CSV table of C-alpha atoms and ligand atoms in Angstrom, one decimal:
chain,number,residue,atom,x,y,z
A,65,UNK,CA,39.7,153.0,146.7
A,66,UNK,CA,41.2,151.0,149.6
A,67,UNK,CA,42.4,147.6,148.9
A,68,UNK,CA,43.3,144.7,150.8
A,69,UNK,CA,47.0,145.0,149.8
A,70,UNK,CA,46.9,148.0,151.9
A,71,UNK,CA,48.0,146.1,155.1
A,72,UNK,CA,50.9,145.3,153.4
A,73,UNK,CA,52.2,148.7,153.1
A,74,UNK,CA,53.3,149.0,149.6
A,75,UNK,CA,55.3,151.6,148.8
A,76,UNK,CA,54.6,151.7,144.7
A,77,UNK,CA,51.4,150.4,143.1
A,78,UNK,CA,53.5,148.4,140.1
A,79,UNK,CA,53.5,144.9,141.2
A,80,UNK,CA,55.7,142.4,139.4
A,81,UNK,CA,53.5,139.8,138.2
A,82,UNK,CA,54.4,136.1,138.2
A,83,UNK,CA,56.1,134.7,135.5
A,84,UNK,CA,56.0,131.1,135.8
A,85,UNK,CA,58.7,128.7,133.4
A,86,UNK,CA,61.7,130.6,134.6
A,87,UNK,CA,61.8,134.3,134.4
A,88,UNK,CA,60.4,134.3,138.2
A,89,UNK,CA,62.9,134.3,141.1
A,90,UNK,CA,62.9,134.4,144.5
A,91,UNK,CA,65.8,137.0,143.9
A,92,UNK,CA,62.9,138.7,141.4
A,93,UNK,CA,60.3,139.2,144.2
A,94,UNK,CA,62.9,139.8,146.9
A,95,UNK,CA,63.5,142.8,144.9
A,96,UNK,CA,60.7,144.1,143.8
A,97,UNK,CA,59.7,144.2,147.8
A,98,UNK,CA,62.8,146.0,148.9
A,99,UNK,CA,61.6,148.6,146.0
A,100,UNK,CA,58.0,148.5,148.3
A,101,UNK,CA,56.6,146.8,145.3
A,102,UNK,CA,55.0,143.4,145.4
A,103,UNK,CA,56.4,140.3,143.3
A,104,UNK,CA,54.3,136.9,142.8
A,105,UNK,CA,56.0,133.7,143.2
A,106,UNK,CA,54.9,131.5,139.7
A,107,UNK,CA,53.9,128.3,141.7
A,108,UNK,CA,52.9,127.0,138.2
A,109,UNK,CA,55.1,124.3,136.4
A,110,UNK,CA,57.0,123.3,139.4
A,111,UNK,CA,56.7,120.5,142.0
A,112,UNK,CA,54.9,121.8,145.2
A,113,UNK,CA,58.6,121.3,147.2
A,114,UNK,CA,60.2,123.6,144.5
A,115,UNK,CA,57.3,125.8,145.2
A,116,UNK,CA,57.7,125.4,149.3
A,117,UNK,CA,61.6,126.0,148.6
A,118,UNK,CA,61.1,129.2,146.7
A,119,UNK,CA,58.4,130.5,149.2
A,120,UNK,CA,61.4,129.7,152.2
A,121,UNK,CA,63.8,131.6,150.3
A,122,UNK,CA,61.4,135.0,150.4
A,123,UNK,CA,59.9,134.3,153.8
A,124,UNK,CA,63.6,134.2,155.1
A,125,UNK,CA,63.9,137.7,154.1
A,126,UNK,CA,61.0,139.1,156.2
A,127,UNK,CA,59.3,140.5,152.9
A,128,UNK,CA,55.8,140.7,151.7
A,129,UNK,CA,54.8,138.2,148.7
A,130,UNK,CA,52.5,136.8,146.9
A,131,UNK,CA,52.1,132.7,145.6
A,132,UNK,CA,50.5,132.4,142.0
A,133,UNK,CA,49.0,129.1,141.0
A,134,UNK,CA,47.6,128.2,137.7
A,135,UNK,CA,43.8,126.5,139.1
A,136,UNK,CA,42.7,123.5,137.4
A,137,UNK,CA,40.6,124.4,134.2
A,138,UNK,CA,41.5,121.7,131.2
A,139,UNK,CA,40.7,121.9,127.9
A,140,UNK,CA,41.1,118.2,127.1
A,141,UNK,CA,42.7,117.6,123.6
A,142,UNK,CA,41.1,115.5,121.0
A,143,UNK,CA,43.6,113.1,120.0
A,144,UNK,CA,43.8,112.5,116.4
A,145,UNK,CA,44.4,116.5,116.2
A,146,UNK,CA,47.4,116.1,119.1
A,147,UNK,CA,48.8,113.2,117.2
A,148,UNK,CA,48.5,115.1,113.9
A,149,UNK,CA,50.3,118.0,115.5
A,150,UNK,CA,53.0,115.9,117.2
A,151,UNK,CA,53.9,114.7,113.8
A,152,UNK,CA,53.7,118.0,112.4
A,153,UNK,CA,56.5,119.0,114.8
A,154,UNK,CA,58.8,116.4,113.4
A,155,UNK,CA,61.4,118.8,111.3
A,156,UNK,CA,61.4,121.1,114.6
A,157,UNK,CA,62.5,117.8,116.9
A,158,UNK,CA,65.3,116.7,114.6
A,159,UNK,CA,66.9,120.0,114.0
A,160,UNK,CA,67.2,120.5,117.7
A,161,UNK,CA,68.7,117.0,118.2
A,162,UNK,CA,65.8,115.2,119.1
A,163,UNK,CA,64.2,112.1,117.6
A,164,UNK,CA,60.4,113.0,116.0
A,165,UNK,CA,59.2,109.7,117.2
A,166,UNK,CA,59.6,110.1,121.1
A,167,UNK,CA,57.4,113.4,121.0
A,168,UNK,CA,53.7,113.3,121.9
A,169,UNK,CA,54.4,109.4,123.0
A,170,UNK,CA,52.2,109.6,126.0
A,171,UNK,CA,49.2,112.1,126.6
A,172,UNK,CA,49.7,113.9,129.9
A,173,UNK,CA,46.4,116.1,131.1
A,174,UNK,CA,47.7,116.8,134.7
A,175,UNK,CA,46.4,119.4,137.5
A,176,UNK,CA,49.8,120.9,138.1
A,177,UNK,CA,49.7,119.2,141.6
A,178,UNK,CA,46.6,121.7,142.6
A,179,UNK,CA,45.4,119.7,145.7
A,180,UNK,CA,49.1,119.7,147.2
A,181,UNK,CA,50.2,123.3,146.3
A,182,UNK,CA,46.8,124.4,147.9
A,183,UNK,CA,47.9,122.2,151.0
A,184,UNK,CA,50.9,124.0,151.3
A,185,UNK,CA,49.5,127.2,151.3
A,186,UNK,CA,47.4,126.4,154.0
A,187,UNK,CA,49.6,124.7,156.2
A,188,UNK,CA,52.0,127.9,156.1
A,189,UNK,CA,49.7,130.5,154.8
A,190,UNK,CA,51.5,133.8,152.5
A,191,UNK,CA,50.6,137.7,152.3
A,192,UNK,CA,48.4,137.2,148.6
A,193,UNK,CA,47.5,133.9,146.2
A,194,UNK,CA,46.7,134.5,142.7
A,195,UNK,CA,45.0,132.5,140.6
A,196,UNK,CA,45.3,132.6,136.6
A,197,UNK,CA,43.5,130.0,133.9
A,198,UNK,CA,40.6,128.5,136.0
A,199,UNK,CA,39.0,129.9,139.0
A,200,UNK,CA,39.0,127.3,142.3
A,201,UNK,CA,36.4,126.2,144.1
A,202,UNK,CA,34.7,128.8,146.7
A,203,UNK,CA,35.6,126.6,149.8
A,204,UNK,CA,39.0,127.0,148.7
A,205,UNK,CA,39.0,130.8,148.8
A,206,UNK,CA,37.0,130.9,152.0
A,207,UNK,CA,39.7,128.4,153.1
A,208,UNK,CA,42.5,130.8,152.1
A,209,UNK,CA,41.2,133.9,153.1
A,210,UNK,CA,40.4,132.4,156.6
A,211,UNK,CA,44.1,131.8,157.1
A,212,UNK,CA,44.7,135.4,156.2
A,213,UNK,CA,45.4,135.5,153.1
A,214,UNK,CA,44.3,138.1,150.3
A,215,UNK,CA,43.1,136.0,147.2
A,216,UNK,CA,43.4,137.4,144.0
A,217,UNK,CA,41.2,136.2,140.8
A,218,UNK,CA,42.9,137.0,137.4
A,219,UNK,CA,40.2,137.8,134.9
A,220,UNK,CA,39.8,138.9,131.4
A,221,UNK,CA,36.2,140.2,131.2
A,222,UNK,CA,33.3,141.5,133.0
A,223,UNK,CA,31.7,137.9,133.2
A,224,UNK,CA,34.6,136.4,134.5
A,225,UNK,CA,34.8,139.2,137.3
A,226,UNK,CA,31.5,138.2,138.2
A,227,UNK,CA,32.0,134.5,138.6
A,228,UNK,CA,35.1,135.4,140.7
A,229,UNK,CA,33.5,137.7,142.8
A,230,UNK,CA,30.8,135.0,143.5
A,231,UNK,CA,33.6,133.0,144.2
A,232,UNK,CA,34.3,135.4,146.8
A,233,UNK,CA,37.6,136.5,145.6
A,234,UNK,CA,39.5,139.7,147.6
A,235,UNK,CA,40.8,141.4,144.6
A,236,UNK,CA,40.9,141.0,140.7
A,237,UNK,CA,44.4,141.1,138.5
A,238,UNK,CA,42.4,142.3,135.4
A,239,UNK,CA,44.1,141.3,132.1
A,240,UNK,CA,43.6,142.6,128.9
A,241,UNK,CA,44.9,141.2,125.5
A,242,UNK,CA,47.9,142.7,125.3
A,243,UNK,CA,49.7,141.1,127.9
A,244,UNK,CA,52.8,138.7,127.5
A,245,UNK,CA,52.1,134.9,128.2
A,246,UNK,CA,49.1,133.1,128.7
A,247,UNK,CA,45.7,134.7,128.6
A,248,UNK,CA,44.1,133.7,131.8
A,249,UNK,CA,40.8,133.3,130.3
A,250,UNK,CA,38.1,130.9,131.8
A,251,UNK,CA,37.5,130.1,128.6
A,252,UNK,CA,40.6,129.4,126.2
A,253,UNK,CA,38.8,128.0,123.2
A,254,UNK,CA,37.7,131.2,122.4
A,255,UNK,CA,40.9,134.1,121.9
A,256,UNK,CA,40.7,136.7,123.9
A,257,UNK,CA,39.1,140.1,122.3
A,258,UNK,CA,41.4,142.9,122.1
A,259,UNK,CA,39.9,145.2,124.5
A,260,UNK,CA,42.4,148.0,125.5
A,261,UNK,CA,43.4,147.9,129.3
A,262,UNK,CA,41.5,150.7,130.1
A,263,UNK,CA,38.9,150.4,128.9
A,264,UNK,CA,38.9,146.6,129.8
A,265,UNK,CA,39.2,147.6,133.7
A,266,UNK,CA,36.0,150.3,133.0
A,267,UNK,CA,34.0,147.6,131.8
A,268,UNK,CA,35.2,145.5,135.0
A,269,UNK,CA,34.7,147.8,137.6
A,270,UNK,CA,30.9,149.0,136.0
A,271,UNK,CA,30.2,145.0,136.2
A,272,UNK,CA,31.8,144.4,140.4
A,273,UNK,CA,32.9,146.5,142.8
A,274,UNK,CA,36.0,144.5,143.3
A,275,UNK,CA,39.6,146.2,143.6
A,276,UNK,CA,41.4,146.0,140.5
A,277,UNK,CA,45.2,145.2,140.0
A,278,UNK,CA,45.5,146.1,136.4
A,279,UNK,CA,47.5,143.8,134.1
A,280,UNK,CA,48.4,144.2,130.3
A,281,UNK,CA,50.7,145.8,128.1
A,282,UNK,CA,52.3,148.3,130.5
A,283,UNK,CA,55.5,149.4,129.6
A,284,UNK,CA,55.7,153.2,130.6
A,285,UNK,CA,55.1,155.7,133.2
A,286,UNK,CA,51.8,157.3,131.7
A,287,UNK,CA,50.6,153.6,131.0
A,288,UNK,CA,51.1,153.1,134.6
A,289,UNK,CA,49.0,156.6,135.3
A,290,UNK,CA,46.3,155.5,132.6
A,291,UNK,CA,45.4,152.8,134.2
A,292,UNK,CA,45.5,154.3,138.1
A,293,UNK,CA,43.2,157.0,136.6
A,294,UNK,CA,40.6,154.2,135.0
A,295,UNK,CA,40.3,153.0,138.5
A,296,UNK,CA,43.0,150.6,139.7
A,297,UNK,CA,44.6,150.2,142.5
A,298,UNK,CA,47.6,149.1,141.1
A,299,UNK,CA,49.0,147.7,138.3
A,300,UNK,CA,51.4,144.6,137.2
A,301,UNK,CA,54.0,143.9,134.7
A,302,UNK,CA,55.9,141.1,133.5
A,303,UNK,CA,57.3,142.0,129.8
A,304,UNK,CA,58.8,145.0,131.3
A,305,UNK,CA,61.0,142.7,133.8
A,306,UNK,CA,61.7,139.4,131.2
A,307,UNK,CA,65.3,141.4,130.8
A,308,UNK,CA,65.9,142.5,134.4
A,309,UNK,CA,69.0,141.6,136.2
A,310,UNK,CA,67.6,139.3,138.6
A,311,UNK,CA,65.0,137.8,135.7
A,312,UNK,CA,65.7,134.0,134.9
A,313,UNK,CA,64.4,134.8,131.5
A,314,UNK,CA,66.7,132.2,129.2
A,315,UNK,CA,69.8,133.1,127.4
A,316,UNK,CA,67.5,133.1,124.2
A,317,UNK,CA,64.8,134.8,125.0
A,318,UNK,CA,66.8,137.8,126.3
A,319,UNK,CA,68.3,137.9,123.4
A,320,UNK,CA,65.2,137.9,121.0
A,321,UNK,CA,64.1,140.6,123.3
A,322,UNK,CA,67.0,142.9,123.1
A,323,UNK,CA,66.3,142.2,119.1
A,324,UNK,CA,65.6,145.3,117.3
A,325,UNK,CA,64.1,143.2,114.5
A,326,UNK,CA,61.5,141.5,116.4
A,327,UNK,CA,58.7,143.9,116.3
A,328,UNK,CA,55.7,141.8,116.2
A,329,UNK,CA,54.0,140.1,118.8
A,330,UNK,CA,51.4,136.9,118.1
A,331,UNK,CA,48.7,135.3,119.9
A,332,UNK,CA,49.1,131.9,119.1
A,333,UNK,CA,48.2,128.3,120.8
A,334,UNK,CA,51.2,126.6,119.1
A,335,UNK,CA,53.2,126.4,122.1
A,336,UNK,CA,51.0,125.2,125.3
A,337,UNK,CA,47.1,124.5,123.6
A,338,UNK,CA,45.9,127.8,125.5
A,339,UNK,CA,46.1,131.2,124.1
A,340,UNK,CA,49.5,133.1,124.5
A,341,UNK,CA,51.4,136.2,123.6
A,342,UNK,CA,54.7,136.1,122.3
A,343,UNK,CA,57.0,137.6,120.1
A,344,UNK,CA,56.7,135.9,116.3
A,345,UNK,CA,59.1,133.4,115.2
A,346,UNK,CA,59.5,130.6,112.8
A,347,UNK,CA,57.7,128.5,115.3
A,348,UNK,CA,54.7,130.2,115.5
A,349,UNK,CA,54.5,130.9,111.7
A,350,UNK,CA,54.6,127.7,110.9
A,351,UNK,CA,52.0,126.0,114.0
A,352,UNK,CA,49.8,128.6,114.6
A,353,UNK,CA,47.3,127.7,112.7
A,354,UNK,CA,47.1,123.9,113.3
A,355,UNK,CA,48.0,123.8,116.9
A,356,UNK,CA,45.2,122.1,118.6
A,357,UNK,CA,43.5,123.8,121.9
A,358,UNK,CA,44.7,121.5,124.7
A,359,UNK,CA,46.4,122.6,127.5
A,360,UNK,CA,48.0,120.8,129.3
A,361,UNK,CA,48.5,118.5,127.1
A,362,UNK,CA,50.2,120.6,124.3
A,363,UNK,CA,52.3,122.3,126.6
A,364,UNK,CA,53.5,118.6,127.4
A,365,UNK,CA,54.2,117.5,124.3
A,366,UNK,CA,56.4,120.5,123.0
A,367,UNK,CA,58.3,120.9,126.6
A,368,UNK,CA,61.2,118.6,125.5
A,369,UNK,CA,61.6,120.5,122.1
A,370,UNK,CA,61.5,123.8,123.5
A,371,UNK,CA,63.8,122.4,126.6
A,372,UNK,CA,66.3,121.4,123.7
A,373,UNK,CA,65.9,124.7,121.8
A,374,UNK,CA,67.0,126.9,125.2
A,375,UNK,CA,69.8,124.3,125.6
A,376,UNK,CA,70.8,125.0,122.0
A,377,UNK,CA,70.5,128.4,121.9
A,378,UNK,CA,67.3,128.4,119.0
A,379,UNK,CA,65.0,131.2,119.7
A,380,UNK,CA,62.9,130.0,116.3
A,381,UNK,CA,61.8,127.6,118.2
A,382,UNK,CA,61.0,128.4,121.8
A,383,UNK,CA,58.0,130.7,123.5
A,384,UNK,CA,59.0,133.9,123.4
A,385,UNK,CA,56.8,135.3,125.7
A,386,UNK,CA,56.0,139.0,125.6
A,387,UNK,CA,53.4,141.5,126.1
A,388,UNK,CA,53.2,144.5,123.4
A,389,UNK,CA,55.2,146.4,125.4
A,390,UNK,CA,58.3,144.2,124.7
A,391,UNK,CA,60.2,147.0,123.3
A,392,UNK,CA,60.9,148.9,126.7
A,393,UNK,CA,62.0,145.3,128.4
A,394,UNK,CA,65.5,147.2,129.2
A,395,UNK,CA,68.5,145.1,130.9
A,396,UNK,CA,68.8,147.0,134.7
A,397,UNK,CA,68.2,146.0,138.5
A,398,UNK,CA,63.9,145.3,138.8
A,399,UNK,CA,64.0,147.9,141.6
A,400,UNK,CA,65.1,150.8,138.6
A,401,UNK,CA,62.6,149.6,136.4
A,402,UNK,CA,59.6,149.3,138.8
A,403,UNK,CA,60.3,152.8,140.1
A,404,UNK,CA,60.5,154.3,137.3
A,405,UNK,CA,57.3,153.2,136.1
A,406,UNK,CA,56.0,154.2,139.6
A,407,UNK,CA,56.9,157.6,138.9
A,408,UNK,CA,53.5,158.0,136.5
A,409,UNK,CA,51.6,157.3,139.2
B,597,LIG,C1,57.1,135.0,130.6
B,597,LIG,C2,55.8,135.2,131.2
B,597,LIG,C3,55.3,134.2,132.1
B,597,LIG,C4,54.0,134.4,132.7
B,597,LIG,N1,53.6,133.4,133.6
B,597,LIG,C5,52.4,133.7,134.3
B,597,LIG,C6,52.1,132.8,135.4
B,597,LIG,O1,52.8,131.8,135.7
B,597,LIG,N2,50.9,133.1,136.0
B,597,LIG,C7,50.2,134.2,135.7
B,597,LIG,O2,49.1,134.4,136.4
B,597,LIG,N3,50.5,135.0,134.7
B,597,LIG,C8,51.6,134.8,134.0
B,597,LIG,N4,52.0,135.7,133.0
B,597,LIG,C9,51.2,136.9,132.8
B,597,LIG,C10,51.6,137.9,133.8
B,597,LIG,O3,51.3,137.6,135.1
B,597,LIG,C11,50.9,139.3,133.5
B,597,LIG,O4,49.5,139.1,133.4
B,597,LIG,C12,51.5,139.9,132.2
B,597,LIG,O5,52.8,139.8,132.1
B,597,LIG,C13,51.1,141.4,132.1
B,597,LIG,O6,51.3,141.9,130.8
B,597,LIG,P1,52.8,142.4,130.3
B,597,LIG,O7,53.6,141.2,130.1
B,597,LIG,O8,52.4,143.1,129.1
B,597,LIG,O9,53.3,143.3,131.4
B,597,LIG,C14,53.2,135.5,132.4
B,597,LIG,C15,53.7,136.5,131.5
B,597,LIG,C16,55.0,136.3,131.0
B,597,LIG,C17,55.5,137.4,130.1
């Protein structure tokens, strides 16, 4: 199948997905386009200058790119159950130096500066724009795609693909369970099911005719070919890159990572209100089960902590994002790593 990404000339159809919170650099998606891959700027978290900054920074190196942005979709929290849980957090505050009482003291349900970041990518319009957690407006992807850009809808079911193609989306970034991070479900108060990839991006492509960028768990060359053969046009990892040289993956969560002993991987809302993947720790076997849904205004109240934990080097107590496919996360240049998953192609 042809795809829209096809102008762009890629040499490899592993794409390094965005990674928003730190592991994404512009020295990440510099790299993975002098490979002839594609990397994704993570717009989310950041002020829209950081985001204009980073965008400069690849745009300076004549490479192709693409700008990921979390759209506006908020599950507001109910606020006995976020003070409960900010008080449950208490022991976690004062063994990383904080004091209990200043977490959870205001409620912040932002928009991630939506209205500006979509400004900016209109005013100076990129390659490809992804979307993950909500899906925007349709005048904003006609608006978009009229500047030239490819717009690409992540969804996690055939529904979703159908709404996003209504939306009049280019492409779909198809994500099944098992990826690391944030789910990008529509509908975070219900988990994700556990639908392999593949089968996951049959179910997709029997429900729209969209291409598919296929997203989930891929950590090996005959993962890479699985999915190719189930129909996508490409695929994208993260987990695989979280060690990578040019990574900004924390001290931390490299290390838990390189950690034989960390086998398992969680689902869990503990960290951010909205369904996630990462490796288990103390954290999440202690707040899994009464973290509220919420986000943004979980992910809020636990930034500082986990901010402190990084600083102090605590990886019980920070989001350890990871897919399944954690265990092959090796410690090389993203250009080795990206080819060699190529080579199942
Ligand atoms: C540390 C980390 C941060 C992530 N941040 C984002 C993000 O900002 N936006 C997004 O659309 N997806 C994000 N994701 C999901 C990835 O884009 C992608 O769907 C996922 O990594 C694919 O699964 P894998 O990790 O098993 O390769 C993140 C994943 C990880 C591991």
């Amino acid at each position: 199948m042809t795809s829209p990404l096809d102008a762009l000339g890629l040499e490899l159809p592993v794409l390094a997905a965005p990674m928003a919170g730190g592991p994404t650099t512009v020295a990440l998606v510099a790299a993975a386009a002098r490979a002839g891959s594609l990397g994704f700027l993570a717009g989310g978290y950041k002020p829209p200058s950081a985001l204009a900054a980073e965008i400069a920074g690849v745009r300076g190196e004549g490479l192709p790119f693409g700008v990921n942005l979390f759209a506006p979709n908020p599950v507001p929290v109910d606020r006995e159950a976020f003070a409960r849980y900010a008080r449950s957090l208490a022991e976690d505050a004062r063994s990383v130096g904080l004091d209990p009482a200043t977490l959870g003291e205001t409620l912040v349900e932002d928009d991630d500066d939506w209205s500006a970041k979509i400004a900016l990518l209109l005013a100076a319009p990129v390659p490809v724009v992804s979307f993950t957690f909500g899906l925007p407006e349709a005048r904003v992807v006609a608006a978009l795609r009229d500047a030239g850009t490819v717009v690409v809808q992540t969804v996690t079911s055939p529904a979703e693909a159908r709404a996003a193609a209504e939306a009049g989306v280019d492409m779909l970034a198809v994500q099944a369970s098992a990826a690391g991070g944030h789910s990008g479900t529509l509908t975070p108060q219900v988990l994700p099911e556990p639908v392999p990839l593949v089968e996951l991006v049959g179910r997709v492509r029997g429900a729209v005719s969209l291409p598919v960028i296929a997203a989930g768990g891929i950590a090996t060359p005959d993962a890479v070919t699985g999915a190719l053969d189930a129909g996508a046009v490409a695929v994208a990892v993260g987990t695989v890159l979280l060690r990578s040289d040019e990574a900004g993956t924390s001290a931390p969560h490299r290390a838990a990572l390189a950690d034989p002993a960390r086998q398992e991987t969680v689902v869990t809302r503990a960290f951010t209100g909205r369904p996630a993947r990462a490796l288990r720790n103390s954290f999440t076997d202690r707040h899994t089960a009464g973290a509220p849904d919420g986000y943004p205004a979980v992910h809020h109240l636990t930034g500082p902590l986990r901010r402190a934990a990084v600083a102090a080097g605590d990886g019980e107590r920070i989001n350890l994002w990871a897919g399944t496919g954690h265990a092959h996360a090796t410690d090389e240049p993203a250009a080795r790593i990206l080819t060699r998953l190529a080579q199942g192609r």
